[in-house]
């Protein structure tokens, strides 16, 4: 009977050694949260990237409008002349209009791809800088996780147990 009690006491002691550190560790867990959109929109790099994207969008829009106007003009001319044109010439001009429309559709698709690529190229360094600042603040604050309230909808945050690190990330980035 004494052997069983010793074995039992050893098991209890081992269990206590395993469970107690978890309880102590659980009390020291720190979480943080930020609003990345609030931070990013205040970054000068973001403003510059948005300006460049707007300029590119404007240029592509003007090019698209110019080609659309050119197509409309040729289409109107064709519609006014098609009854008086020989069949061979009418068919050739109709084919030219179809080709022109196809090129315009291709240009529009390429413009959209160019905008997406430009957005990715211009915004990647902004988000990298933000992520680096978040990591630095997280390490300095000793948090194990920083939730981004802008990217992940979280219906409830207990402000007593999660630290709002948005101001500290802004400070890390030199933003007021």
PDB file of C-alpha atoms in Angstrom:
ATOM      1  CA  UNK A   1       0.000   0.000   0.000  1.00  0.00           C
ATOM      2  CA  UNK A   2       2.894   2.375   0.725  1.00  0.00           C
ATOM      3  CA  UNK A   3       4.347   1.829  -2.752  1.00  0.00           C
ATOM      4  CA  UNK A   4       1.068   2.806  -4.373  1.00  0.00           C
ATOM      5  CA  UNK A   5       0.912   5.970  -2.230  1.00  0.00           C
ATOM      6  CA  UNK A   6       4.464   6.951  -3.267  1.00  0.00           C
ATOM      7  CA  UNK A   7       3.655   6.325  -6.929  1.00  0.00           C
ATOM      8  CA  UNK A   8       0.483   8.331  -6.550  1.00  0.00           C
ATOM      9  CA  UNK A   9       2.363  11.179  -4.826  1.00  0.00           C
ATOM     10  CA  UNK A  10       4.966  11.191  -7.603  1.00  0.00           C
ATOM     11  CA  UNK A  11       2.231  11.407 -10.226  1.00  0.00           C
ATOM     12  CA  UNK A  12       0.536  14.259  -8.393  1.00  0.00           C
ATOM     13  CA  UNK A  13       3.845  16.088  -7.973  1.00  0.00           C
ATOM     14  CA  UNK A  14       4.646  15.621 -11.663  1.00  0.00           C
ATOM     15  CA  UNK A  15       1.185  16.835 -12.639  1.00  0.00           C
ATOM     16  CA  UNK A  16       1.580  19.915 -10.404  1.00  0.00           C
ATOM     17  CA  UNK A  17       4.952  20.683 -11.995  1.00  0.00           C
ATOM     18  CA  UNK A  18       3.370  20.544 -15.420  1.00  0.00           C
ATOM     19  CA  UNK A  19       0.167  22.444 -14.621  1.00  0.00           C
ATOM     20  CA  UNK A  20       1.493  25.250 -12.421  1.00  0.00           C
ATOM     21  CA  UNK A  21       3.806  26.767 -15.040  1.00  0.00           C
ATOM     22  CA  UNK A  22       0.889  26.803 -17.495  1.00  0.00           C
ATOM     23  CA  UNK A  23      -1.213  28.746 -15.035  1.00  0.00           C
ATOM     24  CA  UNK A  24       1.575  31.228 -14.385  1.00  0.00           C
ATOM     25  CA  UNK A  25       2.286  31.487 -18.118  1.00  0.00           C
ATOM     26  CA  UNK A  26      -1.393  32.048 -18.923  1.00  0.00           C
ATOM     27  CA  UNK A  27      -1.486  35.012 -16.559  1.00  0.00           C
ATOM     28  CA  UNK A  28       1.398  36.700 -18.422  1.00  0.00           C
ATOM     29  CA  UNK A  29      -0.061  36.425 -21.919  1.00  0.00           C
ATOM     30  CA  UNK A  30      -0.394  39.824 -23.560  1.00  0.00           C
ATOM     31  CA  UNK A  31      -2.370  40.574 -26.694  1.00  0.00           C
ATOM     32  CA  UNK A  32      -2.455  43.712 -28.771  1.00  0.00           C
ATOM     33  CA  UNK A  33      -4.576  45.117 -31.518  1.00  0.00           C
ATOM     34  CA  UNK A  34      -4.167  47.769 -34.198  1.00  0.00           C
ATOM     35  CA  UNK A  35      -6.100  49.375 -37.020  1.00  0.00           C
ATOM     36  CA  UNK A  36      -3.767  48.984 -40.001  1.00  0.00           C
ATOM     37  CA  UNK A  37      -5.881  51.140 -42.311  1.00  0.00           C
ATOM     38  CA  UNK A  38      -5.664  54.044 -39.886  1.00  0.00           C
ATOM     39  CA  UNK A  39      -1.890  53.647 -39.807  1.00  0.00           C
ATOM     40  CA  UNK A  40      -1.380  53.069 -43.538  1.00  0.00           C
ATOM     41  CA  UNK A  41      -3.550  56.019 -44.547  1.00  0.00           C
ATOM     42  CA  UNK A  42      -1.353  58.279 -42.384  1.00  0.00           C
ATOM     43  CA  UNK A  43       1.906  57.073 -43.969  1.00  0.00           C
ATOM     44  CA  UNK A  44       3.520  59.497 -46.466  1.00  0.00           C
ATOM     45  CA  UNK A  45       4.513  56.501 -48.627  1.00  0.00           C
ATOM     46  CA  UNK A  46       0.847  55.583 -48.953  1.00  0.00           C
ATOM     47  CA  UNK A  47      -0.099  59.099 -50.039  1.00  0.00           C
ATOM     48  CA  UNK A  48       2.697  59.079 -52.630  1.00  0.00           C
ATOM     49  CA  UNK A  49       1.675  55.639 -53.927  1.00  0.00           C
ATOM     50  CA  UNK A  50      -1.957  56.722 -54.193  1.00  0.00           C
ATOM     51  CA  UNK A  51      -0.944  59.835 -56.153  1.00  0.00           C
ATOM     52  CA  UNK A  52       1.070  57.724 -58.584  1.00  0.00           C
ATOM     53  CA  UNK A  53      -1.807  55.272 -58.970  1.00  0.00           C
ATOM     54  CA  UNK A  54      -4.260  58.101 -59.624  1.00  0.00           C
ATOM     55  CA  UNK A  55      -1.937  59.591 -62.260  1.00  0.00           C
ATOM     56  CA  UNK A  56      -1.590  56.218 -63.985  1.00  0.00           C
ATOM     57  CA  UNK A  57      -5.342  55.649 -63.819  1.00  0.00           C
ATOM     58  CA  UNK A  58      -5.964  59.094 -65.321  1.00  0.00           C
ATOM     59  CA  UNK A  59      -3.506  58.456 -68.169  1.00  0.00           C
ATOM     60  CA  UNK A  60      -4.984  55.054 -68.955  1.00  0.00           C
ATOM     61  CA  UNK A  61      -8.485  56.534 -68.784  1.00  0.00           C
ATOM     62  CA  UNK A  62      -7.533  59.262 -71.247  1.00  0.00           C
ATOM     63  CA  UNK A  63      -5.998  56.709 -73.611  1.00  0.00           C
ATOM     64  CA  UNK A  64      -9.107  54.555 -73.389  1.00  0.00           C
ATOM     65  CA  UNK A  65     -11.383  57.539 -73.974  1.00  0.00           C
ATOM     66  CA  UNK A  66      -9.307  58.595 -77.000  1.00  0.00           C
ATOM     67  CA  UNK A  67      -9.547  55.139 -78.583  1.00  0.00           C
ATOM     68  CA  UNK A  68     -13.273  54.999 -77.806  1.00  0.00           C
ATOM     69  CA  UNK A  69     -13.826  58.369 -79.488  1.00  0.00           C
ATOM     70  CA  UNK A  70     -11.787  57.247 -82.504  1.00  0.00           C
ATOM     71  CA  UNK A  71     -13.865  54.081 -82.766  1.00  0.00           C
ATOM     72  CA  UNK A  72     -17.141  56.013 -82.442  1.00  0.00           C
ATOM     73  CA  UNK A  73     -16.088  58.465 -85.164  1.00  0.00           C
ATOM     74  CA  UNK A  74     -15.156  55.665 -87.589  1.00  0.00           C
ATOM     75  CA  UNK A  75     -18.335  53.775 -86.737  1.00  0.00           C
ATOM     76  CA  UNK A  76     -20.485  56.859 -87.418  1.00  0.00           C
ATOM     77  CA  UNK A  77     -18.693  57.436 -90.741  1.00  0.00           C
ATOM     78  CA  UNK A  78     -19.218  53.819 -91.686  1.00  0.00           C
ATOM     79  CA  UNK A  79     -22.915  53.899 -90.801  1.00  0.00           C
ATOM     80  CA  UNK A  80     -23.422  57.037 -92.935  1.00  0.00           C
ATOM     81  CA  UNK A  81     -21.562  55.602 -95.928  1.00  0.00           C
ATOM     82  CA  UNK A  82     -22.276  51.879 -95.779  1.00  0.00           C
ATOM     83  CA  UNK A  83     -25.222  51.969 -98.229  1.00  0.00           C
ATOM     84  CA  UNK A  84     -23.189  53.874-100.836  1.00  0.00           C
ATOM     85  CA  UNK A  85     -20.010  51.794-100.482  1.00  0.00           C
ATOM     86  CA  UNK A  86     -19.267  48.808-102.697  1.00  0.00           C
ATOM     87  CA  UNK A  87     -19.785  45.540-100.801  1.00  0.00           C
ATOM     88  CA  UNK A  88     -16.061  44.663-100.730  1.00  0.00           C
ATOM     89  CA  UNK A  89     -15.116  48.027 -99.191  1.00  0.00           C
ATOM     90  CA  UNK A  90     -18.031  47.908 -96.720  1.00  0.00           C
ATOM     91  CA  UNK A  91     -16.974  44.445 -95.550  1.00  0.00           C
ATOM     92  CA  UNK A  92     -13.350  45.575 -95.192  1.00  0.00           C
ATOM     93  CA  UNK A  93     -14.336  48.622 -93.106  1.00  0.00           C
ATOM     94  CA  UNK A  94     -16.645  46.515 -90.964  1.00  0.00           C
ATOM     95  CA  UNK A  95     -13.749  44.119 -90.371  1.00  0.00           C
ATOM     96  CA  UNK A  96     -11.524  47.103 -89.460  1.00  0.00           C
ATOM     97  CA  UNK A  97     -14.133  48.253 -86.941  1.00  0.00           C
ATOM     98  CA  UNK A  98     -14.338  44.771 -85.424  1.00  0.00           C
ATOM     99  CA  UNK A  99     -10.533  44.634 -85.172  1.00  0.00           C
ATOM    100  CA  UNK A 100     -10.508  48.100 -83.613  1.00  0.00           C
ATOM    101  CA  UNK A 101     -13.096  47.025 -81.037  1.00  0.00           C
ATOM    102  CA  UNK A 102     -11.101  43.905 -80.226  1.00  0.00           C
ATOM    103  CA  UNK A 103      -7.913  45.970 -79.749  1.00  0.00           C
ATOM    104  CA  UNK A 104      -9.811  48.321 -77.478  1.00  0.00           C
ATOM    105  CA  UNK A 105     -11.050  45.415 -75.358  1.00  0.00           C
ATOM    106  CA  UNK A 106      -7.479  44.090 -75.177  1.00  0.00           C
ATOM    107  CA  UNK A 107      -6.204  47.532 -74.211  1.00  0.00           C
ATOM    108  CA  UNK A 108      -8.818  47.783 -71.477  1.00  0.00           C
ATOM    109  CA  UNK A 109      -7.861  44.363 -70.093  1.00  0.00           C
ATOM    110  CA  UNK A 110      -4.151  45.256 -70.236  1.00  0.00           C
ATOM    111  CA  UNK A 111      -4.841  48.597 -68.538  1.00  0.00           C
ATOM    112  CA  UNK A 112      -6.612  46.792 -65.708  1.00  0.00           C
ATOM    113  CA  UNK A 113      -3.674  44.386 -65.341  1.00  0.00           C
ATOM    114  CA  UNK A 114      -1.237  47.311 -65.381  1.00  0.00           C
ATOM    115  CA  UNK A 115      -3.216  49.048 -62.628  1.00  0.00           C
ATOM    116  CA  UNK A 116      -3.228  45.905 -60.479  1.00  0.00           C
ATOM    117  CA  UNK A 117       0.514  45.406 -61.002  1.00  0.00           C
ATOM    118  CA  UNK A 118       1.257  49.052 -60.235  1.00  0.00           C
ATOM    119  CA  UNK A 119      -0.888  48.836 -57.103  1.00  0.00           C
ATOM    120  CA  UNK A 120       0.984  45.730 -55.941  1.00  0.00           C
ATOM    121  CA  UNK A 121       4.393  47.212 -56.784  1.00  0.00           C
ATOM    122  CA  UNK A 122       3.694  50.540 -55.074  1.00  0.00           C
ATOM    123  CA  UNK A 123       1.906  49.187 -52.009  1.00  0.00           C
ATOM    124  CA  UNK A 124       4.208  46.224 -51.237  1.00  0.00           C
ATOM    125  CA  UNK A 125       6.934  48.428 -49.676  1.00  0.00           C
ATOM    126  CA  UNK A 126       4.290  50.339 -47.685  1.00  0.00           C
ATOM    127  CA  UNK A 127       2.880  47.142 -46.183  1.00  0.00           C
ATOM    128  CA  UNK A 128       6.380  45.749 -45.572  1.00  0.00           C
ATOM    129  CA  UNK A 129       7.299  48.891 -43.629  1.00  0.00           C
ATOM    130  CA  UNK A 130       4.039  48.597 -41.662  1.00  0.00           C
ATOM    131  CA  UNK A 131       4.644  44.909 -40.909  1.00  0.00           C
ATOM    132  CA  UNK A 132       8.205  45.640 -39.758  1.00  0.00           C
ATOM    133  CA  UNK A 133       6.910  48.366 -37.417  1.00  0.00           C
ATOM    134  CA  UNK A 134       4.205  46.049 -36.061  1.00  0.00           C
ATOM    135  CA  UNK A 135       6.811  43.363 -35.363  1.00  0.00           C
ATOM    136  CA  UNK A 136       9.115  45.854 -33.629  1.00  0.00           C
ATOM    137  CA  UNK A 137       6.308  47.189 -31.425  1.00  0.00           C
ATOM    138  CA  UNK A 138       5.062  43.668 -30.699  1.00  0.00           C
ATOM    139  CA  UNK A 139       8.516  42.574 -29.583  1.00  0.00           C
ATOM    140  CA  UNK A 140       9.033  45.729 -27.503  1.00  0.00           C
ATOM    141  CA  UNK A 141       5.646  45.343 -25.801  1.00  0.00           C
ATOM    142  CA  UNK A 142       6.071  41.612 -25.232  1.00  0.00           C
ATOM    143  CA  UNK A 143       2.770  40.666 -26.849  1.00  0.00           C
ATOM    144  CA  UNK A 144       2.272  37.242 -28.352  1.00  0.00           C
ATOM    145  CA  UNK A 145      -0.241  38.323 -30.973  1.00  0.00           C
ATOM    146  CA  UNK A 146      -1.377  41.581 -32.566  1.00  0.00           C
ATOM    147  CA  UNK A 147      -4.835  41.519 -34.108  1.00  0.00           C
ATOM    148  CA  UNK A 148      -5.492  43.848 -37.038  1.00  0.00           C
ATOM    149  CA  UNK A 149      -8.995  45.167 -36.571  1.00  0.00           C
ATOM    150  CA  UNK A 150      -9.089  46.504 -40.154  1.00  0.00           C
ATOM    151  CA  UNK A 151      -8.177  43.233 -41.870  1.00  0.00           C
ATOM    152  CA  UNK A 152      -9.953  40.759 -39.616  1.00  0.00           C
ATOM    153  CA  UNK A 153     -13.374  41.642 -38.253  1.00  0.00           C
ATOM    154  CA  UNK A 154     -13.330  40.844 -34.561  1.00  0.00           C
ATOM    155  CA  UNK A 155     -16.691  41.521 -32.929  1.00  0.00           C
ATOM    156  CA  UNK A 156     -15.324  42.081 -29.432  1.00  0.00           C
ATOM    157  CA  UNK A 157     -12.041  43.179 -27.906  1.00  0.00           C
ATOM    158  CA  UNK A 158     -11.598  43.386 -24.174  1.00  0.00           C
ATOM    159  CA  UNK A 159      -9.580  46.601 -23.786  1.00  0.00           C
ATOM    160  CA  UNK A 160      -8.423  45.412 -20.349  1.00  0.00           C
ATOM    161  CA  UNK A 161      -6.694  42.381 -21.827  1.00  0.00           C
ATOM    162  CA  UNK A 162      -5.704  43.621 -25.286  1.00  0.00           C
ATOM    163  CA  UNK A 163      -3.527  46.681 -25.746  1.00  0.00           C
ATOM    164  CA  UNK A 164      -4.342  49.151 -28.525  1.00  0.00           C
ATOM    165  CA  UNK A 165      -0.938  49.431 -30.174  1.00  0.00           C
ATOM    166  CA  UNK A 166      -2.018  51.672 -33.064  1.00  0.00           C
ATOM    167  CA  UNK A 167      -0.462  54.813 -31.509  1.00  0.00           C
ATOM    168  CA  UNK A 168       2.809  52.996 -30.777  1.00  0.00           C
ATOM    169  CA  UNK A 169       3.052  51.622 -34.330  1.00  0.00           C
ATOM    170  CA  UNK A 170       2.438  55.153 -35.643  1.00  0.00           C
ATOM    171  CA  UNK A 171       5.214  56.431 -33.377  1.00  0.00           C
ATOM    172  CA  UNK A 172       7.513  53.633 -34.606  1.00  0.00           C
ATOM    173  CA  UNK A 173       6.838  54.858 -38.160  1.00  0.00           C
ATOM    174  CA  UNK A 174       7.329  58.503 -37.214  1.00  0.00           C
ATOM    175  CA  UNK A 175       3.656  59.365 -37.739  1.00  0.00           C
ATOM    176  CA  UNK A 176       1.726  61.642 -35.413  1.00  0.00           C
TER     177      UNK A 176
END
